[in-house]
Coordinates of C-alpha atoms in Angstrom, one line a residue:
X1 CA -24.1 -54.0 34.3
X2 CA -26.3 -57.0 34.3
X3 CA -26.8 -59.9 36.7
X4 CA -24.1 -62.0 35.1
X5 CA -21.6 -59.2 35.6
X6 CA -22.7 -58.7 39.1
X7 CA -22.3 -62.4 39.9
X8 CA -18.7 -62.2 38.6
X9 CA -18.0 -59.0 40.6
X10 CA -19.4 -60.5 43.9
X11 CA -17.3 -63.7 43.3
X12 CA -14.2 -61.5 42.8
X13 CA -14.8 -59.4 45.9
X14 CA -15.4 -62.5 47.9
X15 CA -12.0 -64.0 46.9
X16 CA -10.0 -60.8 47.2
X17 CA -11.5 -59.4 50.5
X18 CA -12.6 -62.6 52.3
X19 CA -10.3 -65.3 50.8
X20 CA -13.3 -67.6 50.3
X21 CA -15.4 -68.2 47.2
X22 CA -19.0 -67.1 46.8
X23 CA -20.8 -70.2 45.7
X24 CA -24.4 -69.0 45.4
X25 CA -26.4 -66.5 43.3
X26 CA -26.1 -62.7 43.3
X27 CA -28.6 -60.6 41.4
X28 CA -29.9 -57.0 41.1
X29 CA -33.3 -56.2 42.5
X30 CA -34.9 -53.1 40.9
X31 CA -37.5 -52.8 43.7
X32 CA -35.2 -52.3 46.6
X33 CA -35.5 -48.7 47.6
X34 CA -34.9 -48.4 51.3
X35 CA -32.1 -51.0 51.5
X36 CA -28.9 -51.4 49.6
X37 CA -28.9 -55.2 49.5
X38 CA -30.2 -58.4 51.1
X39 CA -28.7 -61.7 52.2
X40 CA -31.1 -64.7 52.3
X41 CA -30.2 -67.2 55.0
X42 CA -32.2 -70.1 53.5
X43 CA -30.8 -69.9 49.9
X44 CA -27.6 -68.0 50.7
X45 CA -28.3 -65.7 47.7
X46 CA -27.6 -62.0 47.7
X47 CA -29.7 -59.2 46.1
X48 CA -28.3 -55.8 45.4
X49 CA -30.4 -52.6 44.8
X50 CA -30.1 -51.6 41.2
X51 CA -31.1 -48.0 42.2
X52 CA -28.1 -47.8 44.5
X53 CA -25.8 -48.7 41.6
X54 CA -27.6 -46.3 39.2
X55 CA -27.6 -43.4 41.6
X56 CA -24.3 -43.7 43.5
X57 CA -22.0 -45.9 41.3
X58 CA -19.7 -48.9 41.7
X59 CA -17.7 -47.7 44.7
X60 CA -20.8 -47.5 46.9
X61 CA -22.2 -50.7 45.7
X62 CA -18.9 -52.5 46.3
X63 CA -19.2 -51.5 50.0
X64 CA -22.8 -52.9 50.0
X65 CA -21.6 -56.1 48.5
X66 CA -19.0 -56.4 51.2
X67 CA -21.7 -55.9 53.8
X68 CA -23.8 -58.7 52.3
X69 CA -20.8 -60.9 52.0
X70 CA -20.1 -60.5 55.7
X71 CA -23.5 -61.9 56.4
X72 CA -22.9 -64.7 53.9
X73 CA -19.5 -65.9 55.2
X74 CA -20.3 -65.5 58.9
X75 CA -23.6 -67.4 58.5
X76 CA -21.9 -70.3 56.7
X77 CA -19.1 -70.4 59.2
X78 CA -21.5 -70.4 62.2
X79 CA -20.4 -66.9 63.4
X80 CA -22.5 -64.0 64.5
X81 CA -23.9 -62.8 61.2
X82 CA -26.5 -60.3 62.4
X83 CA -26.0 -56.6 62.5
X84 CA -25.8 -56.5 66.3
X85 CA -23.1 -59.2 66.6
X86 CA -19.5 -58.3 67.3
X87 CA -18.2 -60.8 64.7
X88 CA -20.2 -59.0 62.1
X89 CA -19.0 -55.5 63.2
X90 CA -15.4 -56.6 63.3
X91 CA -15.4 -58.3 59.9
X92 CA -17.3 -55.4 58.3
X93 CA -14.6 -53.0 59.5
X94 CA -11.8 -55.3 58.4
X95 CA -13.0 -55.6 54.8
X96 CA -14.2 -52.0 54.5
X97 CA -17.9 -52.5 54.0
X98 CA -20.5 -50.0 54.9
X99 CA -22.9 -50.3 57.8
X100 CA -25.6 -48.2 56.1
X101 CA -26.2 -47.4 52.4
X102 CA -26.9 -43.9 51.2
X103 CA -30.5 -42.8 51.1
X104 CA -32.1 -42.5 47.6
X105 CA -33.6 -39.2 46.4
X106 CA -37.1 -38.7 47.6
X107 CA -38.6 -38.8 44.1
X108 CA -37.5 -42.5 43.7
X109 CA -39.2 -43.6 46.9
X110 CA -42.8 -44.5 46.8
X111 CA -44.8 -42.7 49.4
X112 CA -48.3 -43.8 50.0
X113 CA -50.9 -41.8 51.9
X114 CA -52.3 -43.0 55.2
X115 CA -55.5 -44.9 54.5
X116 CA -56.4 -46.1 57.9
X117 CA -56.5 -44.9 61.5
X118 CA -56.5 -47.0 64.7
X119 CA -58.3 -45.2 67.5
X120 CA -58.1 -46.2 71.2
X121 CA -61.6 -46.7 72.6
X122 CA -60.3 -45.7 76.1
X123 CA -58.0 -42.7 75.7
X124 CA -58.7 -41.7 72.0
X125 CA -55.0 -42.1 71.0
X126 CA -54.7 -42.3 67.2
X127 CA -52.3 -44.4 65.1
X128 CA -52.1 -43.7 61.4
X129 CA -51.6 -46.7 59.1
X130 CA -51.0 -47.2 55.4
X131 CA -52.1 -50.8 55.4
X132 CA -55.2 -52.4 56.9
X133 CA -54.4 -54.1 60.1
X134 CA -56.4 -56.3 62.5
X135 CA -57.1 -54.2 65.6
X136 CA -57.8 -57.3 67.7
X137 CA -54.1 -58.2 67.5
X138 CA -53.0 -54.9 69.1
X139 CA -53.7 -52.7 72.1
X140 CA -53.1 -49.0 72.8
X141 CA -49.4 -48.2 73.6
X142 CA -50.5 -45.6 76.2
X143 CA -53.3 -47.2 78.2
X144 CA -53.5 -50.8 76.9
X145 CA -57.1 -50.1 75.7
X146 CA -58.9 -51.7 72.7
X147 CA -58.4 -50.3 69.3
X148 CA -60.9 -49.6 66.6
X149 CA -60.0 -49.4 62.9
X150 CA -61.3 -46.5 60.8
X151 CA -60.9 -46.1 57.0
X152 CA -59.9 -42.6 55.9
X153 CA -61.8 -40.9 53.1
X154 CA -59.0 -40.1 50.5
X155 CA -61.4 -38.9 47.7
X156 CA -61.2 -35.1 47.1
X157 CA -64.5 -33.4 47.9
X158 CA -66.2 -31.3 45.2

């Protein structure tokens, strides 16, 4: 399946399940690993995880498409399109979409090692981080103390 076939599939699901046309762009995204799909509120486009289609097949992806189309149609109609909104929950149940997608196998997910540690200067609480963060923007969650950023040595010692 390619993006053109996905576009036709999304348009067909939109008409059959929602009774309204899908007038924007649908495409696969091969980088989506922790989410099944995304709806963009500015462009109204939809992205679907290629890995979900590859791993779990068309039936699961159809439920993901219905989920994203709920966001799409409710947003355009001015309804509650967020996950927490009752409008969204009701429409999702009505069309048979899924609330959560299935988790991908661990070997497909990219796991990075922790490279940084934030340490509280007051109570010595530690917060592990994979990305560099500005410690001035945060305070300790336990005592509200100042944080200090430390880079961890990831090189194996010989």
